[in-house]
Structure formats: C-alpha cells, structure tokens
Amino acid sequence: MSTAIHFLEATRQQLRDWSWLKKSLMLIAIITFMTSSFLFLTKPGTDIRIWMAQTVIITQHRDWAWMFVGTEMRDDLVKQLHTFVEENAVEKQLPGMIATTTKRIRSIDELVKVEDISGKLWKGKRMYVYDPKSIRIMTPEKPGEGEKITSMVKRTGAVAGVNAGGFNDPEGLGNGFAALGAIISGGEVIYTDQDGSVPQHIVGFTKDGTLIIGKYNIFELQEMGISEAASFYPRVIANGKPLPINDGSRAPRTAVGQKADGTVIFIVIDGRQTHSVGATLKEVQDLFMEDDVINAGFLDGGASSELVYNGELVTKPSSRYGERRLPSAFLVYDHPENVVANRVWDGIDKIDPGGSYDHPDFLKEQAELKAKQKNNPTPAPTPTPSSTPSANTNKGEPTKPDTGSNAGTNKNGTSTPGTTKPPAGKDTDAKETNGGKATPGDKETAPPKTTPTPSPGTSNNNGADATTPPTGQPSGNNSNTGNSGNSGASTPHPQGTPTPSPATNPTPTPPANNNQVQEPSAKPNTGGTSGTSSDSAGKATPGTSASGSAAPSPTPSTTATGTPVPNKTE
C-alpha cells in the first residue's frame, strides 16, 4: 500500500514539474481519446456521426461525409435519402381538399402577412399569402445569369418573394442561370432539362390556386392546369398526412404549404450562422402541421433561402456574399395578370453555370486582396555579409584581386611590376591613364613611408588599407599587395624568406626583392599610397595601391634617411 502511495506521489510531483506545453498536449490527447471513444464506441456517438454526415450530404460537398461514417455508410445514407425523396413523391393529391374562390384580394395589407418564428437552434420568417392566385413564377431579366430576388421584386413591382427551384452551382459561386428541372410561368413551359414524358419533382400552383407537390411529367402538369411551377423536393405532407422523414440534418430551409381554405404559407429559416444553425425537415413539417396544412414540400434551400418583403431582404442568407443570383422565384403581386416572365433560355443550346472565374463578388474580393498585398509588400530580408570588413576599408566595396596588368607576386614571393587600379567606387585621387601609369590627384596625401622590419600580423604596404584575401587565394601571394616590398624612396636591405602570415592576416608581408633597387623619389608621393606602377620600360613611378587609400601603419614609419616620423591619418 505504501509503495502505491509513494508511486502516486512521485507521479503527481512529475506532473507538477511538467511545462505548460506538456500539460496542454496531455490534455488534448486525453480529450481526443475520450471524444473518439464516445463517438465510435457508443450508440449516441454513432447517432451524432450520422447526423453530421447527413448535414454534409445535403450540401455541395457530399463526398466529405466519409470523414464521419466512412465511404460505405456514406453511400448508404445517400441511397436512403434518394429513396425517401422518391417514395414521398409517389402519392397523388386527392381533388377537392382545397377550397377555391374567384374572389381577388387587392389590398396589400390583406394579401400578405409576415411574422417571426424561432426554435431552439434556428430563427426565420413565416409569410401567409391569402390569395394563392396572386403568386407567380419570375425568371431573370437577361440571358446568361440569374437575378437576385430584391432585383426581381423591384423590377416587376412585386409585394414579396421567396426563392423557388434549384440550379447547378459550381463551387457555390454559380451564376444562377443553369436551372434544374422545369420552370413554368403563366401556363407556359419556360425551361425544362428533361423530355416532356420524364417525371420531375414539381412544386407549383394551378390556375385556380391549388398547390401541387409531387412527381409529374410535363404532359400531366398541362392536363392538371398548372400555371406556375419550379422543381425541388422533398414532399413532407400529402393530403393532410405527414410523410416519413429519415433526414435529421440542419440547414437553411425554404418550404411552402397550403391550408384547406387556400391560404399559402411560405417558411424561410436562416442557417449555418451563429444566430441560427438551421432547421430539420421534421421541425418544418411540425410547423406546417400546427397550421393544419394539407400539402407541403420544400423549395431550394441552403445559401439560396431568402424572403423579400416590401422591397427589403428580411432574412439573412448564409452566402458570404449575401443574396445570390437565382433562376426562379415565387413572387406575390397585387396585379398578377400584368406580369410576364422572360423566356431567357430560348435559343440557348449550352448553358454555362458559371463559377469563380466570372462571379463578380468573388472577383472583386480577389482584386481587393491583391491591391492590399501590393500596398503592403513583404519586406525583403537584409543580407548578412560573409566576412567582417576591416575598419580601414570602404564597407561598400570589398577589394578584389586584379587579374589584368596590376602588380602581383610570383611563386617566390617577389613582386612583379605592373599597374594597380583602384576598385570602382573607392575614394581615391589616383587616376589610371591610357599608358598604364597612375597620375596623382588633387588631394593632399601622406608622404611615402616604409616599414623597416616586417612582422607577422602587420602589413608592409605602408599604410594601405588592410583587406581580406579572396577565397581560394593563398594569403602569402595576395596580388593586392602591389610593389609594397620595393615602394617608398629607400633601398631595402636584403632579407631572408619570411614565415608566411597566418590565414587570418588580411594583408601578408611579401619578401623583399634583393635584385631590384629603386632610386629615392625627389619629392613626396601625392598619390595617397606608396604602391608603385610600372610603365612599358619597367621604370617605377609613384602610383596607387590596390586599396586606393592611405591608412595609418601599426608601426612607426621611416623616411628615406631613416628618421622615424609619426603616421599621418587623413
């Protein structure tokens, strides 16, 4: 017992010593394990996964439902949904269950009433239309794209309107023109994507105002006297009886039903938003049953669900761009006999459903993002120099070896006469002439000086800037040293071969040349350094060093007579 207590105490102490990151990761792992166990090992968890899969199935991203239930069960759920929709559409409506009247209601206040409705997880609107003959199907104004309901209402002078039939909607950014099923207005078939003998899911009204919901072909609809119709599903109430529903998903909904006295009820539920998650089919069915609806079915839902009243959008569509362009809408008019729907699909053989490439709101959003990125570019990183320049060098221009006629050193360490050229951008007063000679500039410079005894770690370039030798070049043969061994106005003494400088020495000391003797210059050098240049005859003349500027020497210099003088700093 004491061993177990000791173990628990030790474990508790280890947990206390853990960092916040370890504790957070452990907490996430525990929550993930418990959640996964609940979802996959319990019946309530399985029901939740099925509900989430059904919610995804009714969207345009049906394939992603496998993440919750796997591909096999996803396919089964899709098949079950299809079967449920088809079975509910089979029963034919019984005649005489809806009262018809010839009375026309002209007053807008008496024609329509809109009220708020809500449930535990949703909010929406319910609109009563007391004259079913005032409802007409409206189509877009021009070919090639759908039209927003607010635009339709304003253009045609409607009192109110809701979305109607479905359409092909690529990426959720379709242009609203590729309608699905059939569209009938004023008793004329405006559009159909099927042969007239093929049954289609229909939601429409006859000429006397009776709501028809079910699966009929065009010929049957014409015999029934259909005046206004669009295609969608499912049917949830038939002949006063609720039909079975096996779909528990939540989404934005638009539905229509009719009471026995002929009153039409439109229900529009917001969804996929914080203020309203969405309603299930069963919840909407219950709302209709509370009003004693005889027949009811659903219209296009999702981001298309919306209700417009008195020219204003009174619901909140779930689309990120607000109202969508639609191919059809049920609009309410006080003078429906004056309304004619446009035949915008006539003469069109191939319909472009649109997408992100031509969606105006999407393109505008992308243009704004590009403009924002252009106005706020990402700053480029500052490059890090590969080596630290000496304090005496020009930081902007590192010295490069001269591969042309510049003075250099041979394998024995002796210098060869040549012409030195200052690097581009250096502050130097020596200018190279066409003959290869350096001419002094106008600035006052230090007199030529030499270091009597070379030592490792120092440069005998008589005050020339110390530079880092290029990579791959031995430090003892740096061509940037010029004729430093023979520079100045004194005759150097013979010396032995010096020990090569360490690799970290920026400017090594080459050995003195025992065979070449220079005459002292009659006047001090005004070129700024003591390096020499050679003309075509090999005669040494005052010139410039490879560094192009004078700098103080680390040791005292001597004049031609050997008298020590202090270094001059410019």
Coordinates of C-alpha atoms in Angstrom, one line a residue, residues 70-570:
G70 CA -16.8 6.1 -43.8
T71 CA -17.4 5.7 -47.5
E72 CA -19.7 2.7 -47.3
M73 CA -22.1 4.2 -44.8
R74 CA -22.0 7.5 -46.6
D75 CA -23.1 5.8 -49.8
D76 CA -25.9 4.0 -47.9
L77 CA -27.1 7.3 -46.4
V78 CA -27.2 8.9 -49.9
K79 CA -29.2 6.0 -51.2
Q80 CA -31.6 6.2 -48.2
L81 CA -32.1 9.9 -48.8
H82 CA -32.9 9.3 -52.5
T83 CA -35.3 6.5 -51.7
F84 CA -37.1 8.7 -49.1
V85 CA -37.5 11.6 -51.6
E86 CA -38.8 9.3 -54.3
E87 CA -41.3 7.4 -52.1
N88 CA -42.7 10.6 -50.6
A89 CA -43.4 11.9 -54.2
V90 CA -45.4 8.9 -55.3
E91 CA -48.8 9.6 -53.6
K92 CA -51.2 11.6 -55.8
Q93 CA -53.1 14.5 -54.4
L94 CA -56.7 14.0 -53.8
P95 CA -59.1 16.5 -55.5
G96 CA -61.5 18.7 -53.6
M97 CA -59.4 19.0 -50.4
I98 CA -58.5 22.7 -51.2
A99 CA -61.3 25.3 -51.4
T100 CA -61.1 27.6 -54.4
T101 CA -62.6 31.0 -54.8
T102 CA -62.9 33.6 -57.5
K103 CA -62.5 36.5 -55.1
R104 CA -59.4 38.6 -55.7
I105 CA -57.8 40.3 -52.7
R106 CA -56.3 43.6 -54.0
S107 CA -55.2 45.3 -50.7
I108 CA -51.5 44.6 -49.9
D109 CA -52.2 44.6 -46.2
E110 CA -54.9 41.9 -46.6
L111 CA -52.8 40.0 -49.2
V112 CA -49.7 39.2 -47.2
K113 CA -48.7 38.8 -43.5
V114 CA -45.1 38.2 -42.4
E115 CA -44.1 37.2 -38.9
D116 CA -41.1 36.0 -37.0
I117 CA -40.7 32.4 -35.9
S118 CA -37.9 30.6 -34.0
G119 CA -36.9 27.3 -32.4
K120 CA -34.1 26.1 -30.2
L121 CA -31.4 26.3 -32.8
W122 CA -33.0 28.5 -35.5
K123 CA -34.7 31.7 -36.5
G124 CA -36.8 32.6 -39.5
K125 CA -39.8 34.1 -41.1
R126 CA -43.3 32.8 -42.0
M127 CA -45.4 34.5 -44.7
Y128 CA -49.1 34.0 -45.2
V129 CA -50.4 34.7 -48.7
Y130 CA -54.2 34.8 -48.5
D131 CA -54.8 34.8 -52.3
P132 CA -52.9 31.9 -54.0
K133 CA -53.7 33.3 -57.4
S134 CA -51.5 36.3 -56.7
I135 CA -48.4 34.0 -56.8
R136 CA -46.3 34.0 -60.0
I137 CA -43.0 32.4 -61.1
M138 CA -40.5 35.0 -62.2
T139 CA -37.3 34.4 -64.2
P140 CA -34.1 36.5 -64.7
E141 CA -34.1 39.7 -66.6
K142 CA -31.5 38.7 -69.1
P143 CA -29.9 35.6 -70.5
G144 CA -26.6 34.3 -69.2
E145 CA -27.1 34.9 -65.4
G146 CA -29.7 34.6 -62.7
E147 CA -31.1 37.6 -60.8
K148 CA -31.4 38.5 -57.1
I149 CA -34.9 38.4 -55.7
T150 CA -34.7 42.0 -54.5
S151 CA -33.9 43.0 -58.1
M152 CA -36.8 40.9 -59.4
V153 CA -39.2 42.4 -56.8
K154 CA -38.2 46.0 -57.7
R155 CA -38.2 45.4 -61.4
T156 CA -41.6 43.8 -61.6
G157 CA -43.3 45.6 -58.7
A158 CA -43.9 42.6 -56.6
V159 CA -45.1 42.7 -53.0
A160 CA -42.9 39.9 -51.7
G161 CA -41.0 36.9 -52.9
V162 CA -39.0 33.7 -52.0
N163 CA -36.6 31.6 -53.8
A164 CA -38.0 28.7 -55.9
G165 CA -36.3 26.0 -57.9
G166 CA -32.8 24.6 -57.8
F167 CA -29.8 25.2 -60.1
N168 CA -26.4 23.9 -60.9
D169 CA -24.0 25.8 -58.6
P170 CA -20.2 25.1 -59.2
E171 CA -18.1 25.9 -56.2
G172 CA -21.0 27.6 -54.6
L173 CA -20.2 30.5 -57.0
G174 CA -22.5 29.7 -59.9
N175 CA -24.2 32.4 -61.9
G176 CA -27.7 31.1 -61.1
F177 CA -28.6 30.5 -64.8
A178 CA -28.3 26.7 -65.1
A179 CA -31.7 25.8 -63.7
L180 CA -32.6 22.2 -62.8
G181 CA -35.9 20.5 -63.7
A182 CA -38.7 22.6 -65.1
I183 CA -39.9 26.2 -64.8
I184 CA -43.4 27.1 -65.8
S185 CA -44.9 30.6 -65.7
G186 CA -48.3 31.7 -67.0
G187 CA -49.1 28.2 -68.1
E188 CA -46.1 28.1 -70.4
V189 CA -43.0 25.9 -70.1
I190 CA -40.2 28.5 -69.8
Y191 CA -37.5 25.9 -69.3
T192 CA -37.0 22.1 -68.8
D193 CA -33.9 19.9 -68.9
Q194 CA -35.9 16.7 -69.5
D195 CA -38.1 15.3 -72.1
G196 CA -41.8 16.1 -71.6
S197 CA -42.5 12.4 -70.8
V198 CA -40.0 12.2 -68.0
P199 CA -41.5 12.7 -64.5
Q200 CA -39.9 15.5 -62.5
H201 CA -40.2 16.8 -58.9
I202 CA -42.6 19.7 -59.1
V203 CA -43.8 22.4 -56.7
G204 CA -46.4 24.6 -58.3
F205 CA -49.9 26.1 -58.5
T206 CA -52.8 25.5 -60.8
K207 CA -54.8 28.3 -62.4
D208 CA -57.4 28.2 -59.7
G209 CA -54.7 28.5 -57.0
T210 CA -54.3 24.8 -55.8
L211 CA -50.8 23.9 -54.6
I212 CA -49.4 20.8 -56.4
I213 CA -46.4 18.9 -55.0
G214 CA -45.1 15.6 -56.3
K215 CA -43.5 13.9 -59.3
Y216 CA -45.2 14.6 -62.7
N217 CA -44.2 14.9 -66.3
I218 CA -44.9 18.0 -68.4
F219 CA -47.9 16.4 -70.1
E220 CA -49.5 15.6 -66.8
L221 CA -48.9 19.1 -65.5
Q222 CA -50.5 20.6 -68.5
E223 CA -53.6 18.4 -68.1
M224 CA -53.8 19.4 -64.4
G225 CA -53.8 23.1 -65.5
I226 CA -50.5 24.1 -63.9
S227 CA -49.9 27.8 -64.2
E228 CA -46.7 28.4 -62.1
A229 CA -44.1 25.7 -61.1
A230 CA -40.5 25.0 -60.3
S231 CA -38.6 21.8 -59.4
F232 CA -37.5 20.8 -56.0
Y233 CA -38.1 18.3 -53.1
P234 CA -38.9 16.6 -50.7
R235 CA -42.6 16.4 -50.1
V236 CA -43.4 16.2 -46.4
I237 CA -47.2 16.5 -46.2
A238 CA -49.6 14.8 -48.6
N239 CA -53.4 15.0 -48.4
G240 CA -53.2 16.2 -44.8
K241 CA -50.9 13.4 -43.6
P242 CA -47.2 13.9 -42.5
L243 CA -44.9 11.7 -44.6
P244 CA -42.0 9.8 -43.0
I245 CA -38.6 11.7 -42.8
N246 CA -35.3 10.0 -42.3
D247 CA -33.1 13.1 -42.6
G248 CA -32.1 14.8 -39.4
S249 CA -29.7 17.3 -40.9
R250 CA -29.9 21.1 -40.1
A251 CA -29.7 23.7 -42.8
P252 CA -31.3 26.9 -44.1
R253 CA -34.7 26.0 -45.4
T254 CA -37.4 27.3 -47.7
A255 CA -40.8 25.5 -47.8
V256 CA -44.3 26.0 -48.9
G257 CA -47.7 24.6 -47.8
Q258 CA -51.4 25.2 -48.3
K259 CA -54.3 25.1 -45.9
A260 CA -57.8 23.9 -46.7
D261 CA -59.1 27.4 -47.2
G262 CA -56.5 28.0 -49.9
T263 CA -54.1 30.1 -47.7
V264 CA -50.5 29.6 -48.8
I265 CA -47.7 29.6 -46.2
F266 CA -44.1 30.2 -47.0
I267 CA -41.5 29.4 -44.3
V268 CA -37.9 30.6 -44.6
I269 CA -35.3 29.5 -42.0
D270 CA -31.9 31.0 -41.6
G271 CA -29.0 28.6 -41.1
R272 CA -25.3 28.0 -41.0
Q273 CA -24.8 31.1 -38.9
T274 CA -24.2 32.0 -35.2
H275 CA -27.7 33.3 -34.7
S276 CA -29.4 30.3 -36.4
V277 CA -27.9 26.9 -37.1
G278 CA -30.8 25.8 -39.3
A279 CA -33.9 23.6 -39.0
T280 CA -34.5 20.0 -39.7
L281 CA -37.1 18.7 -42.1
K282 CA -39.1 17.4 -39.2
E283 CA -39.2 20.8 -37.4
V284 CA -40.5 22.5 -40.5
Q285 CA -43.1 19.7 -41.0
D286 CA -44.3 20.2 -37.5
L287 CA -44.7 24.0 -38.1
F288 CA -47.0 23.2 -41.1
M289 CA -49.0 20.6 -39.1
E290 CA -49.6 23.2 -36.4
D291 CA -51.3 25.3 -39.1
D292 CA -53.4 22.3 -40.5
V293 CA -51.6 22.3 -43.8
I294 CA -53.0 19.8 -46.4
N295 CA -50.0 19.6 -48.7
A296 CA -46.4 20.9 -48.2
G297 CA -43.0 20.5 -49.6
F298 CA -39.6 22.1 -49.8
L299 CA -38.0 24.5 -52.3
D300 CA -34.3 25.2 -52.8
G301 CA -32.6 25.7 -49.5
G302 CA -29.1 26.4 -48.2
A303 CA -27.5 29.6 -49.2
S304 CA -30.4 30.3 -51.6
S305 CA -33.0 30.6 -48.9
E306 CA -34.3 34.1 -48.5
L307 CA -37.5 36.2 -48.1
V308 CA -38.0 39.7 -49.5
Y309 CA -40.9 41.8 -48.3
N310 CA -41.8 45.4 -49.3
G311 CA -38.6 45.6 -51.3
E312 CA -36.3 44.6 -48.4
L313 CA -34.5 41.4 -47.6
V314 CA -35.9 40.3 -44.2
T315 CA -33.9 37.1 -43.7
K316 CA -30.1 36.6 -43.6
P317 CA -28.8 34.3 -46.4
S318 CA -25.9 32.1 -45.4
S319 CA -23.9 33.0 -48.5
R320 CA -20.8 35.1 -47.7
Y321 CA -21.8 37.5 -50.5
G322 CA -25.4 37.9 -49.3
E323 CA -28.1 37.5 -51.9
R324 CA -27.5 35.0 -54.7
R325 CA -28.4 35.2 -58.3
L326 CA -31.3 32.7 -58.9
P327 CA -33.0 31.2 -61.9
S328 CA -36.5 31.4 -60.5
A329 CA -38.6 32.8 -57.6
F330 CA -42.2 32.7 -56.3
L331 CA -43.3 36.4 -56.2
V332 CA -46.6 37.8 -54.9
Y333 CA -48.4 40.5 -56.9
D334 CA -51.4 42.6 -56.3
H335 CA -52.0 42.6 -60.1
P336 CA -50.6 39.2 -61.2
E337 CA -52.4 39.3 -64.5
N338 CA -50.0 42.1 -65.7
V339 CA -46.8 40.0 -65.0
V340 CA -45.0 38.1 -67.7
A341 CA -41.8 36.0 -67.1
N342 CA -38.9 36.4 -69.5
R343 CA -38.0 33.5 -71.8
V344 CA -34.3 33.9 -71.2
W345 CA -33.4 30.3 -72.1
D346 CA -34.9 30.3 -75.6
G347 CA -32.4 29.7 -78.4
I348 CA -29.6 28.6 -76.0
D349 CA -28.1 25.2 -76.7
K350 CA -25.5 25.1 -74.0
I351 CA -25.8 26.8 -70.6
D352 CA -22.7 27.9 -68.7
P353 CA -23.3 27.5 -65.0
G354 CA -20.5 29.9 -64.1
G355 CA -18.1 29.7 -61.2
S356 CA -15.3 31.5 -59.5
Y357 CA -14.0 32.8 -62.8
D358 CA -17.0 35.0 -63.5
H359 CA -18.5 35.6 -60.1
P360 CA -18.5 39.4 -59.7
D361 CA -18.3 39.5 -55.9
F362 CA -15.6 36.8 -55.8
L363 CA -13.5 38.6 -58.4
K364 CA -13.9 41.9 -56.6
E365 CA -12.8 40.3 -53.4
Q366 CA -9.7 38.8 -55.0
A367 CA -8.8 42.2 -56.6
E368 CA -9.0 43.9 -53.2
L369 CA -6.7 41.3 -51.7
K370 CA -4.2 41.8 -54.5
A371 CA -4.3 45.5 -54.1
K372 CA -3.8 45.2 -50.3
Q373 CA -0.8 43.0 -50.8
K374 CA 0.6 45.4 -53.4
N375 CA 0.2 48.3 -51.0
N376 CA 1.8 46.4 -48.1
P377 CA 4.6 44.3 -49.6
T378 CA 6.6 41.9 -47.5
P379 CA 10.0 43.5 -46.6
A380 CA 12.9 41.7 -48.1
P381 CA 15.4 40.2 -45.6
T382 CA 18.6 42.1 -45.1
P383 CA 21.6 40.1 -46.5
T384 CA 24.2 39.1 -43.9
P385 CA 27.9 39.8 -45.1
S386 CA 30.0 36.7 -45.4
S387 CA 33.0 38.4 -43.7
T388 CA 33.6 41.3 -41.4
P389 CA 35.4 44.1 -43.3
S390 CA 38.3 45.9 -41.7
A391 CA 37.8 49.3 -40.1
N392 CA 40.1 50.8 -42.7
T393 CA 38.3 49.5 -45.7
N394 CA 35.4 51.0 -47.6
K395 CA 32.5 48.8 -46.4
G396 CA 30.5 49.2 -49.6
E397 CA 33.4 48.0 -51.9
P398 CA 35.4 44.9 -50.9
T399 CA 38.8 44.7 -52.6
K400 CA 39.1 42.3 -55.4
P401 CA 42.3 40.9 -56.8
D402 CA 43.5 42.5 -60.1
T403 CA 43.9 39.9 -62.8
G404 CA 44.9 42.3 -65.5
S405 CA 48.1 44.4 -65.5
N406 CA 48.1 45.0 -61.8
A407 CA 51.2 44.3 -59.8
G408 CA 51.3 40.8 -58.3
T409 CA 53.7 38.3 -56.7
N410 CA 55.3 35.3 -58.2
K411 CA 55.8 31.9 -56.6
N412 CA 59.0 33.1 -54.8
G413 CA 57.1 35.9 -53.1
T414 CA 58.8 38.6 -55.1
S415 CA 56.7 41.3 -56.7
T416 CA 56.4 41.9 -60.4
P417 CA 55.9 45.4 -61.7
G418 CA 52.5 46.3 -63.0
T419 CA 49.8 48.8 -62.9
T420 CA 47.4 49.0 -60.0
K421 CA 43.8 50.1 -60.4
P422 CA 41.6 51.2 -57.5
P423 CA 38.3 49.4 -57.1
A424 CA 35.2 51.0 -58.5
G425 CA 33.5 53.4 -56.1
K426 CA 36.7 53.9 -53.9
D427 CA 37.6 57.3 -52.7
T428 CA 41.0 57.7 -54.4
D429 CA 42.8 60.5 -56.1
A430 CA 45.0 58.4 -58.4
K431 CA 43.7 58.0 -61.9
E432 CA 44.8 55.5 -64.4
T433 CA 45.9 56.8 -67.8
N434 CA 45.8 55.1 -71.1
G435 CA 49.5 54.3 -70.8
G436 CA 49.0 52.3 -67.7
K437 CA 50.6 54.9 -65.4
A438 CA 48.9 56.4 -62.4
T439 CA 48.7 60.2 -62.1
P440 CA 48.4 61.8 -58.8
G441 CA 45.1 63.5 -57.8
D442 CA 44.5 66.8 -56.2
K443 CA 44.1 65.7 -52.5
E444 CA 46.9 66.1 -50.0
T445 CA 48.2 62.7 -49.0
A446 CA 50.8 61.3 -46.7
P447 CA 54.5 61.1 -47.9
P448 CA 55.7 57.6 -48.8
K449 CA 56.8 55.6 -45.9
T450 CA 58.2 52.1 -45.4
T451 CA 58.3 49.7 -42.5
P452 CA 61.9 48.7 -41.8
T453 CA 61.2 45.3 -40.4
P454 CA 58.2 43.2 -41.5
S455 CA 56.4 41.2 -38.8
P456 CA 53.6 38.7 -38.9
G457 CA 50.2 40.1 -38.5
T458 CA 51.1 43.5 -39.9
S459 CA 51.2 44.8 -43.4
N460 CA 54.2 46.5 -45.1
N461 CA 52.0 48.2 -47.6
N462 CA 53.0 51.5 -45.9
G463 CA 49.6 52.4 -44.5
A464 CA 47.5 50.8 -47.3
D465 CA 44.1 49.5 -46.2
A466 CA 44.0 46.0 -44.9
T467 CA 41.8 43.8 -46.9
T468 CA 40.7 40.2 -46.6
P469 CA 42.2 38.0 -49.3
P470 CA 39.7 36.4 -51.7
T471 CA 38.6 32.8 -51.0
G472 CA 40.9 30.3 -52.6
Q473 CA 44.0 32.5 -52.9
P474 CA 46.9 31.9 -50.5
S475 CA 47.4 34.7 -48.1
G476 CA 51.1 35.0 -48.9
N477 CA 50.5 35.7 -52.6
N478 CA 47.9 38.3 -52.4
S479 CA 48.1 40.3 -55.6
N480 CA 46.6 43.3 -53.9
T481 CA 49.9 44.0 -52.0
G482 CA 51.3 45.7 -55.1
N483 CA 55.0 46.6 -55.1
S484 CA 54.9 47.2 -51.4
G485 CA 58.3 45.5 -50.9
N486 CA 60.0 48.0 -53.1
S487 CA 57.9 51.0 -52.5
G488 CA 59.0 54.3 -51.0
A489 CA 62.2 56.2 -51.5
S490 CA 64.7 54.0 -49.7
T491 CA 66.7 51.0 -50.8
P492 CA 65.6 48.0 -48.8
H493 CA 68.1 45.7 -47.1
P494 CA 68.4 42.1 -48.1
Q495 CA 66.2 39.8 -46.0
G496 CA 65.6 36.1 -45.7
T497 CA 62.4 34.5 -46.7
P498 CA 59.8 35.4 -44.1
T499 CA 57.5 32.9 -42.4
P500 CA 54.1 33.0 -44.2
S501 CA 51.5 35.0 -42.3
P502 CA 48.6 33.2 -40.6
A503 CA 45.4 32.7 -42.6
T504 CA 43.7 35.4 -40.5
N505 CA 46.2 38.1 -41.5
P506 CA 44.3 40.3 -44.0
T507 CA 47.4 41.6 -45.8
P508 CA 50.5 39.4 -45.6
T509 CA 54.1 40.7 -45.9
P510 CA 55.9 39.5 -49.1
P511 CA 59.7 39.1 -49.0
A512 CA 61.9 41.9 -50.2
N513 CA 63.4 41.8 -53.7
N514 CA 67.2 41.6 -53.5
N515 CA 67.7 42.2 -57.2
Q516 CA 65.8 45.4 -57.8
V517 CA 66.9 48.7 -56.3
Q518 CA 64.9 51.9 -56.7
E519 CA 66.1 55.4 -56.6
P520 CA 64.6 57.6 -53.9
S521 CA 61.9 59.9 -55.3
A522 CA 62.9 63.6 -55.4
K523 CA 59.6 64.7 -53.9
P524 CA 57.0 63.1 -51.7
N525 CA 54.3 60.9 -53.3
T526 CA 51.0 62.7 -53.7
G527 CA 49.0 59.7 -54.9
G528 CA 47.8 58.7 -51.5
T529 CA 49.8 55.4 -51.1
S530 CA 53.3 54.1 -51.6
G531 CA 52.5 51.4 -54.1
T532 CA 54.3 51.8 -57.5
S533 CA 53.2 51.4 -61.1
S534 CA 55.4 50.4 -64.0
D535 CA 55.4 51.9 -67.5
S536 CA 56.3 49.9 -70.6
A537 CA 60.1 50.2 -69.8
G538 CA 59.6 48.9 -66.3
K539 CA 60.5 52.2 -64.5
A540 CA 58.9 52.6 -61.2
T541 CA 56.8 55.7 -60.7
P542 CA 54.7 56.8 -57.8
G543 CA 51.2 55.2 -58.0
T544 CA 48.3 53.9 -56.0
S545 CA 47.9 50.7 -54.1
A546 CA 45.1 48.2 -54.7
S547 CA 43.2 49.6 -51.8
G548 CA 43.2 53.1 -53.2
S549 CA 43.5 55.0 -49.9
A550 CA 46.1 55.7 -47.2
A551 CA 45.7 54.4 -43.7
P552 CA 47.8 54.5 -40.5
S553 CA 50.5 51.9 -40.1
P554 CA 50.6 49.8 -37.0
T555 CA 54.3 50.6 -36.6
P556 CA 56.4 53.8 -36.9
S557 CA 57.5 54.5 -40.5
T558 CA 60.8 56.0 -41.7
T559 CA 61.7 58.5 -44.3
A560 CA 64.4 57.9 -46.9
T561 CA 67.0 59.0 -44.3
G562 CA 65.7 56.5 -41.7
T563 CA 64.4 59.2 -39.4
P564 CA 61.2 57.9 -37.6
V565 CA 58.2 60.0 -38.2
P566 CA 54.7 59.6 -36.9
N567 CA 52.0 58.1 -39.2
K568 CA 49.6 60.6 -40.8
T569 CA 45.9 59.9 -40.7
E570 CA 43.5 61.6 -43.1

